[in-house]
mmCIF file of C-alpha atoms in Angstrom:
data_model
loop_
_atom_site.group_PDB
_atom_site.id
_atom_site.type_symbol
_atom_site.label_atom_id
_atom_site.label_comp_id
_atom_site.label_asym_id
_atom_site.label_seq_id
_atom_site.Cartn_x
_atom_site.Cartn_y
_atom_site.Cartn_z
ATOM 1 C CA MET G 36 -177.564 150.791 72.275
ATOM 2 C CA PRO G 37 -177.020 154.988 71.345
ATOM 3 C CA GLN G 38 -174.518 155.992 73.917
ATOM 4 C CA SER G 39 -175.739 158.397 76.117
ATOM 5 C CA ILE G 40 -174.858 162.363 74.948
ATOM 6 C CA HIS G 41 -174.014 164.672 78.038
ATOM 7 C CA LEU G 42 -174.741 168.407 77.354
ATOM 8 C CA ALA G 43 -172.903 171.458 79.208
ATOM 9 C CA PRO G 44 -174.377 175.295 79.488
ATOM 10 C CA ALA G 45 -174.131 177.623 77.190
ATOM 11 C CA GLY G 46 -174.309 181.002 77.106
ATOM 12 C CA PRO G 47 -172.355 184.541 76.944
ATOM 13 C CA PHE G 48 -169.014 184.660 79.151
ATOM 14 C CA SER G 49 -168.920 187.390 81.501
ATOM 15 C CA ASP G 50 -168.033 191.063 80.047
ATOM 16 C CA ALA G 51 -164.253 190.444 81.306
ATOM 17 C CA GLU G 52 -163.896 187.101 79.876
ATOM 18 C CA ARG G 53 -165.534 188.024 76.508
ATOM 19 C CA ASP G 54 -162.839 191.066 76.327
ATOM 20 C CA ALA G 55 -160.018 189.014 77.001
ATOM 21 C CA VAL G 56 -160.970 186.995 74.298
ATOM 22 C CA TYR G 57 -161.353 189.536 71.705
ATOM 23 C CA ARG G 58 -158.250 191.172 73.336
ATOM 24 C CA ALA G 59 -156.078 188.170 72.305
ATOM 25 C CA ILE G 60 -157.412 188.454 68.396
ATOM 26 C CA HIS G 61 -157.180 191.563 67.858
ATOM 27 C CA THR G 62 -153.201 192.030 69.540
ATOM 28 C CA ARG G 63 -152.145 188.723 68.060
ATOM 29 C CA ARG G 64 -148.865 189.446 66.372
ATOM 30 C CA ASP G 65 -146.761 187.644 63.748
ATOM 31 C CA VAL G 66 -143.321 188.121 65.916
ATOM 32 C CA ARG G 67 -139.794 188.220 63.990
ATOM 33 C CA SER G 68 -137.655 190.620 65.991
ATOM 34 C CA GLN G 69 -138.653 190.570 69.607
ATOM 35 C CA PHE G 70 -137.683 187.408 71.299
ATOM 36 C CA GLN G 71 -136.212 186.670 74.447
ATOM 37 C CA PRO G 72 -133.924 184.144 74.922
ATOM 38 C CA ASP G 73 -135.436 182.956 78.452
ATOM 39 C CA PRO G 74 -136.754 179.562 77.901
ATOM 40 C CA ILE G 75 -140.694 178.261 77.972
ATOM 41 C CA ALA G 76 -141.659 176.743 81.044
ATOM 42 C CA PRO G 77 -142.961 173.334 80.219
ATOM 43 C CA GLU G 78 -146.415 173.840 81.811
ATOM 44 C CA VAL G 79 -147.165 176.792 79.823
ATOM 45 C CA LEU G 80 -145.624 175.300 76.381
ATOM 46 C CA GLU G 81 -148.030 172.185 77.419
ATOM 47 C CA ARG G 82 -150.709 174.666 77.967
ATOM 48 C CA LEU G 83 -150.209 175.670 74.495
ATOM 49 C CA LEU G 84 -150.238 172.282 72.675
ATOM 50 C CA LEU G 85 -153.570 171.378 74.654
ATOM 51 C CA ALA G 86 -154.833 174.521 73.061
ATOM 52 C CA ALA G 87 -154.082 173.892 69.899
ATOM 53 C CA HIS G 88 -155.250 169.841 70.621
ATOM 54 C CA HIS G 89 -158.483 171.184 71.121
ATOM 55 C CA ALA G 90 -159.193 172.834 68.073
ATOM 56 C CA PRO G 91 -161.918 171.574 66.019
ATOM 57 C CA SER G 92 -161.671 169.023 63.044
ATOM 58 C CA VAL G 93 -163.859 167.864 60.444
ATOM 59 C CA GLY G 94 -164.789 164.120 61.747
ATOM 60 C CA PHE G 95 -162.886 164.516 64.838
ATOM 61 C CA MET G 96 -159.875 163.123 63.124
ATOM 62 C CA GLN G 97 -157.304 165.049 64.821
ATOM 63 C CA PRO G 98 -154.890 165.038 61.831
ATOM 64 C CA TRP G 99 -152.042 167.315 63.522
ATOM 65 C CA ASN G 100 -148.719 166.201 65.127
ATOM 66 C CA PHE G 101 -146.195 168.770 67.033
ATOM 67 C CA LEU G 102 -142.596 168.615 66.645
ATOM 68 C CA LEU G 103 -140.612 170.982 69.023
ATOM 69 C CA LEU G 104 -137.324 171.603 67.785
ATOM 70 C CA THR G 105 -134.905 172.964 70.156
ATOM 71 C CA ASP G 106 -131.552 171.379 69.260
ATOM 72 C CA PRO G 107 -129.538 174.433 67.514
ATOM 73 C CA ALA G 108 -127.699 172.517 65.146
ATOM 74 C CA THR G 109 -131.270 171.373 63.511
ATOM 75 C CA LYS G 110 -132.635 175.109 63.997
ATOM 76 C CA ALA G 111 -129.560 176.292 62.047
ATOM 77 C CA ARG G 112 -129.977 173.960 58.806
ATOM 78 C CA VAL G 113 -133.947 175.128 59.341
ATOM 79 C CA LYS G 114 -132.423 178.906 58.835
ATOM 80 C CA HIS G 115 -130.155 178.159 55.896
ATOM 81 C CA ALA G 116 -132.993 176.567 54.057
ATOM 82 C CA PHE G 117 -134.965 179.498 54.855
ATOM 83 C CA SER G 118 -132.524 181.979 53.501
ATOM 84 C CA ARG G 119 -132.205 180.242 50.019
ATOM 85 C CA ALA G 120 -135.810 180.641 49.622
ATOM 86 C CA ASN G 121 -135.647 183.856 50.791
ATOM 87 C CA ASP G 122 -133.540 184.802 47.848
ATOM 88 C CA GLU G 123 -135.521 182.860 45.476
ATOM 89 C CA ALA G 124 -138.679 184.784 46.892
ATOM 90 C CA ALA G 125 -136.823 188.150 46.782
ATOM 91 C CA ALA G 126 -135.811 188.019 43.302
ATOM 92 C CA MET G 127 -139.888 187.714 42.478
ATOM 93 C CA PHE G 128 -140.716 191.156 43.110
ATOM 94 C CA GLY G 129 -139.685 194.604 41.123
ATOM 95 C CA ASP G 130 -137.362 196.859 42.229
ATOM 96 C CA ALA G 131 -139.555 198.737 44.832
ATOM 97 C CA ARG G 132 -141.042 195.934 46.678
ATOM 98 C CA LYS G 133 -137.881 194.039 46.087
ATOM 99 C CA ALA G 134 -136.165 196.671 48.529
ATOM 100 C CA LEU G 135 -138.670 196.586 51.017
ATOM 101 C CA TYR G 136 -138.987 192.782 51.375
ATOM 102 C CA SER G 137 -135.161 192.762 51.838
ATOM 103 C CA ALA G 138 -135.417 195.211 54.691
ATOM 104 C CA ILE G 139 -138.208 193.395 56.518
ATOM 105 C CA LYS G 140 -136.883 190.556 59.008
ATOM 106 C CA LEU G 141 -139.023 187.314 57.944
ATOM 107 C CA GLU G 142 -138.154 184.780 60.604
ATOM 108 C CA GLY G 143 -136.896 184.114 64.471
ATOM 109 C CA ILE G 144 -135.770 180.648 64.057
ATOM 110 C CA THR G 145 -132.643 181.156 65.729
ATOM 111 C CA ASP G 146 -133.701 183.244 67.905
ATOM 112 C CA ALA G 147 -136.716 181.616 69.385
ATOM 113 C CA PRO G 148 -135.887 179.054 72.007
ATOM 114 C CA VAL G 149 -138.451 176.954 70.455
ATOM 115 C CA ASN G 150 -139.538 175.861 66.969
ATOM 116 C CA LEU G 151 -142.572 174.106 66.293
ATOM 117 C CA CYS G 152 -143.422 172.414 62.866
ATOM 118 C CA ILE G 153 -147.316 171.742 63.407
ATOM 119 C CA THR G 154 -147.949 169.151 60.515
ATOM 120 C CA CYS G 155 -150.817 167.309 59.011
ATOM 121 C CA ASP G 156 -151.097 163.381 58.661
ATOM 122 C CA ARG G 157 -153.481 162.855 55.315
ATOM 123 C CA GLU G 158 -153.897 159.475 56.338
ATOM 124 C CA ARG G 159 -155.180 160.189 59.782
ATOM 125 C CA GLY G 160 -158.580 158.248 60.335
ATOM 126 C CA GLY G 161 -158.000 155.871 57.173
ATOM 127 C CA PRO G 162 -159.354 156.079 53.508
ATOM 128 C CA VAL G 163 -163.224 157.669 54.534
ATOM 129 C CA VAL G 164 -163.518 160.229 57.339
ATOM 130 C CA LEU G 165 -167.186 162.069 58.262
ATOM 131 C CA GLY G 166 -166.992 165.076 56.562
ATOM 132 C CA ARG G 167 -164.398 164.518 54.215
ATOM 133 C CA THR G 168 -166.283 162.250 51.631
ATOM 134 C CA HIS G 169 -166.402 165.489 49.537
ATOM 135 C CA ASN G 170 -163.497 167.486 50.090
ATOM 136 C CA ARG G 171 -160.220 166.310 50.816
ATOM 137 C CA ASP G 172 -158.664 168.874 52.299
ATOM 138 C CA THR G 173 -160.600 169.224 55.242
ATOM 139 C CA ASP G 174 -157.819 167.586 57.036
ATOM 140 C CA LEU G 175 -155.307 170.445 56.106
ATOM 141 C CA TYR G 176 -157.953 173.612 57.097
ATOM 142 C CA SER G 177 -158.442 171.572 60.535
ATOM 143 C CA THR G 178 -154.653 171.876 61.241
ATOM 144 C CA VAL G 179 -154.764 175.281 60.400
ATOM 145 C CA CYS G 180 -157.777 175.834 63.206
ATOM 146 C CA ALA G 181 -154.956 174.052 65.393
ATOM 147 C CA VAL G 182 -152.272 176.570 64.709
ATOM 148 C CA GLN G 183 -154.871 179.569 65.753
ATOM 149 C CA ASN G 184 -155.904 177.925 68.798
ATOM 150 C CA LEU G 185 -151.843 177.445 69.829
ATOM 151 C CA TRP G 186 -151.400 181.384 68.978
ATOM 152 C CA LEU G 187 -154.399 183.132 70.524
ATOM 153 C CA ALA G 188 -153.662 180.813 73.869
ATOM 154 C CA ALA G 189 -149.574 182.044 72.845
ATOM 155 C CA ARG G 190 -151.141 185.560 73.400
ATOM 156 C CA ALA G 191 -153.004 185.084 76.390
ATOM 157 C CA GLU G 192 -149.462 183.789 77.724
ATOM 158 C CA GLY G 193 -147.215 186.521 77.049
ATOM 159 C CA ILE G 194 -145.546 184.440 74.595
ATOM 160 C CA GLY G 195 -144.892 185.639 71.068
ATOM 161 C CA VAL G 196 -145.434 183.167 67.668
ATOM 162 C CA GLY G 197 -143.919 184.075 64.351
ATOM 163 C CA TRP G 198 -145.121 182.067 60.951
ATOM 164 C CA VAL G 199 -142.327 181.038 58.691
ATOM 165 C CA SER G 200 -143.456 180.085 55.569
ATOM 166 C CA ILE G 201 -141.146 180.465 53.385
ATOM 167 C CA PHE G 202 -139.244 177.120 52.860
ATOM 168 C CA ASN G 203 -138.822 174.854 49.552
ATOM 169 C CA ASP G 204 -140.911 171.877 50.810
ATOM 170 C CA ALA G 205 -138.103 169.257 49.759
ATOM 171 C CA ASP G 206 -135.889 171.162 52.264
ATOM 172 C CA LEU G 207 -138.274 171.004 55.453
ATOM 173 C CA ARG G 208 -139.021 167.550 54.730
ATOM 174 C CA GLU G 209 -135.956 166.307 54.373
ATOM 175 C CA ILE G 210 -134.475 168.092 57.549
ATOM 176 C CA LEU G 211 -137.605 166.908 60.008
ATOM 177 C CA GLY G 212 -137.640 163.529 58.317
ATOM 178 C CA LEU G 213 -141.319 164.087 57.761
ATOM 179 C CA PRO G 214 -142.719 160.702 55.775
ATOM 180 C CA GLU G 215 -144.540 161.411 52.456
ATOM 181 C CA HIS G 216 -147.974 161.463 53.619
ATOM 182 C CA VAL G 217 -147.351 164.034 56.332
ATOM 183 C CA VAL G 218 -147.744 168.096 55.279
ATOM 184 C CA PRO G 219 -145.652 170.493 56.867
ATOM 185 C CA VAL G 220 -148.502 173.000 57.691
ATOM 186 C CA ALA G 221 -147.357 175.619 60.170
ATOM 187 C CA TYR G 222 -143.433 176.148 61.106
ATOM 188 C CA LEU G 223 -143.717 178.499 63.969
ATOM 189 C CA CYS G 224 -141.401 179.877 66.446
ATOM 190 C CA LEU G 225 -141.705 180.471 69.975
ATOM 191 C CA GLY G 226 -140.681 182.702 72.828
ATOM 192 C CA HIS G 227 -141.063 184.699 75.579
ATOM 193 C CA VAL G 228 -142.011 188.588 74.163
ATOM 194 C CA ARG G 229 -141.733 191.934 76.292
ATOM 195 C CA GLU G 230 -143.285 194.072 73.453
ATOM 196 C CA LEU G 231 -145.413 193.621 70.607
ATOM 197 C CA HIS G 232 -146.181 195.950 67.353
ATOM 198 C CA SER G 233 -149.301 198.065 68.272
ATOM 199 C CA GLU G 234 -150.544 196.762 64.770
ATOM 200 C CA PRO G 235 -149.569 194.127 62.500
ATOM 201 C CA GLU G 236 -145.487 195.065 61.154
ATOM 202 C CA LEU G 237 -146.208 194.715 57.533
ATOM 203 C CA GLN G 238 -149.040 197.514 57.822
ATOM 204 C CA GLN G 239 -146.462 199.756 60.093
ATOM 205 C CA ARG G 240 -143.820 199.178 57.140
ATOM 206 C CA GLY G 241 -146.327 200.123 54.318
ATOM 207 C CA TRP G 242 -146.375 196.459 52.997
ATOM 208 C CA ALA G 243 -150.381 196.154 52.878
ATOM 209 C CA GLN G 244 -153.308 197.866 54.891
ATOM 210 C CA ARG G 245 -156.144 196.059 56.795
ATOM 211 C CA MET G 246 -158.984 195.991 54.237
ATOM 212 C CA PRO G 247 -162.193 197.675 55.227
ATOM 213 C CA LEU G 248 -164.417 194.631 56.533
ATOM 214 C CA GLU G 249 -167.542 195.982 54.539
ATOM 215 C CA GLU G 250 -165.708 195.263 51.435
ATOM 216 C CA LEU G 251 -165.679 191.572 52.039
ATOM 217 C CA ILE G 252 -169.116 191.115 53.034
ATOM 218 C CA PHE G 253 -171.512 189.777 50.460
ATOM 219 C CA HIS G 254 -175.343 188.502 51.052
ATOM 220 C CA ASN G 255 -176.590 185.161 49.673
ATOM 221 C CA SER G 256 -174.367 185.231 46.796
ATOM 222 C CA TRP G 257 -171.144 186.646 45.380
ATOM 223 C CA GLY G 258 -170.864 190.260 44.919
ATOM 224 C CA GLN G 259 -174.691 191.005 46.294
ATOM 225 C CA ARG G 260 -174.399 193.901 49.114
ATOM 226 C CA GLU G 261 -177.404 193.953 51.748
ATOM 227 C CA SER G 262 -179.455 195.864 49.277
ATOM 228 C CA GLY G 263 -179.761 192.740 46.876
ATOM 229 C CA GLU G 264 -177.971 194.850 44.198
ATOM 230 C CA SER G 265 -174.289 194.308 43.192
ATOM 231 C CA SER G 266 -172.370 197.266 44.973
ATOM 232 C CA ASP G 267 -169.004 199.272 42.998
ATOM 233 C CA LEU G 268 -166.248 198.428 45.929
ATOM 234 C CA SER G 269 -164.902 202.082 45.226
ATOM 235 C CA GLU G 270 -168.023 203.442 46.764
ATOM 236 C CA ILE G 271 -167.913 201.510 50.086
ATOM 237 C CA PRO G 272 -166.434 204.051 52.436
ATOM 238 C CA SER G 273 -163.019 202.737 54.352
ATOM 239 C CA LEU G 274 -163.228 201.916 58.307
#
C-alpha cells in the first residue's frame, strides 16, 4: 500500500522574510581576517549544522559528514599543510599576480575558534542511488549544497565563514584520518565577526571583478541570446 503523502502550503514569503533571504545571499563573504576569539555557542553551531543537514541531496542520499575541529594541535597541523600548498600555489602565478597573491591572507585556520570539514561519503546509499544512476558526481554536488546552506545560515547568525581550499589532498586526509571513500569537500573556518567586507575581498583587492549577469545567460542552447542569435559578448553592456 502506498504511503500517504503530506503537503504543506506553498507561496511567497512576506516582504521582510524575502528581503532577509536575499540580504544573506548578497552580503555573505569569505572571511579570512575578521575572526573574533569568542566561542560559538553550542546552540548556534547546532542550528548551522542542522541547516547544512537540510540541504537538498540527489536521491535523498545525504552524503555529508561534519568534522568539527577545535584542538589547537590539530589546527596547527592543518595550517602547516596549508602553508606548504600555498607556497606551491604562489609559484604557479606570474610575477605580477604572484605579488598580489602573496599579499592576500587566504585562511583563518588558527584564528577561528572552530574549523569544520564537510565531507562526502561516496558509498552513502549503496552502489545504486536514485538520481545518481547516470551522473556519479551528484553526491559531491549535493554536499556543496550543504556547504552553501551552512554559509547562508551563518550569515544570518552573525558568524563568519572562510573556505580554505589550498591543500594537498593526501595531507588533509592523513591529518583527519579520512577513509579512502570519503572526500573532503570543504574545509571551513567559523567564528564571530564584527565587520565584513562591503564586497568580496578579491574584488576589492583587484584580483577579479563580478561578471555582468547578462554575459552569463543563454536561451535554449549554448551561446544563444534571447533574440535567438549568437551575440558578441563584448557588445553587452556591464551592469
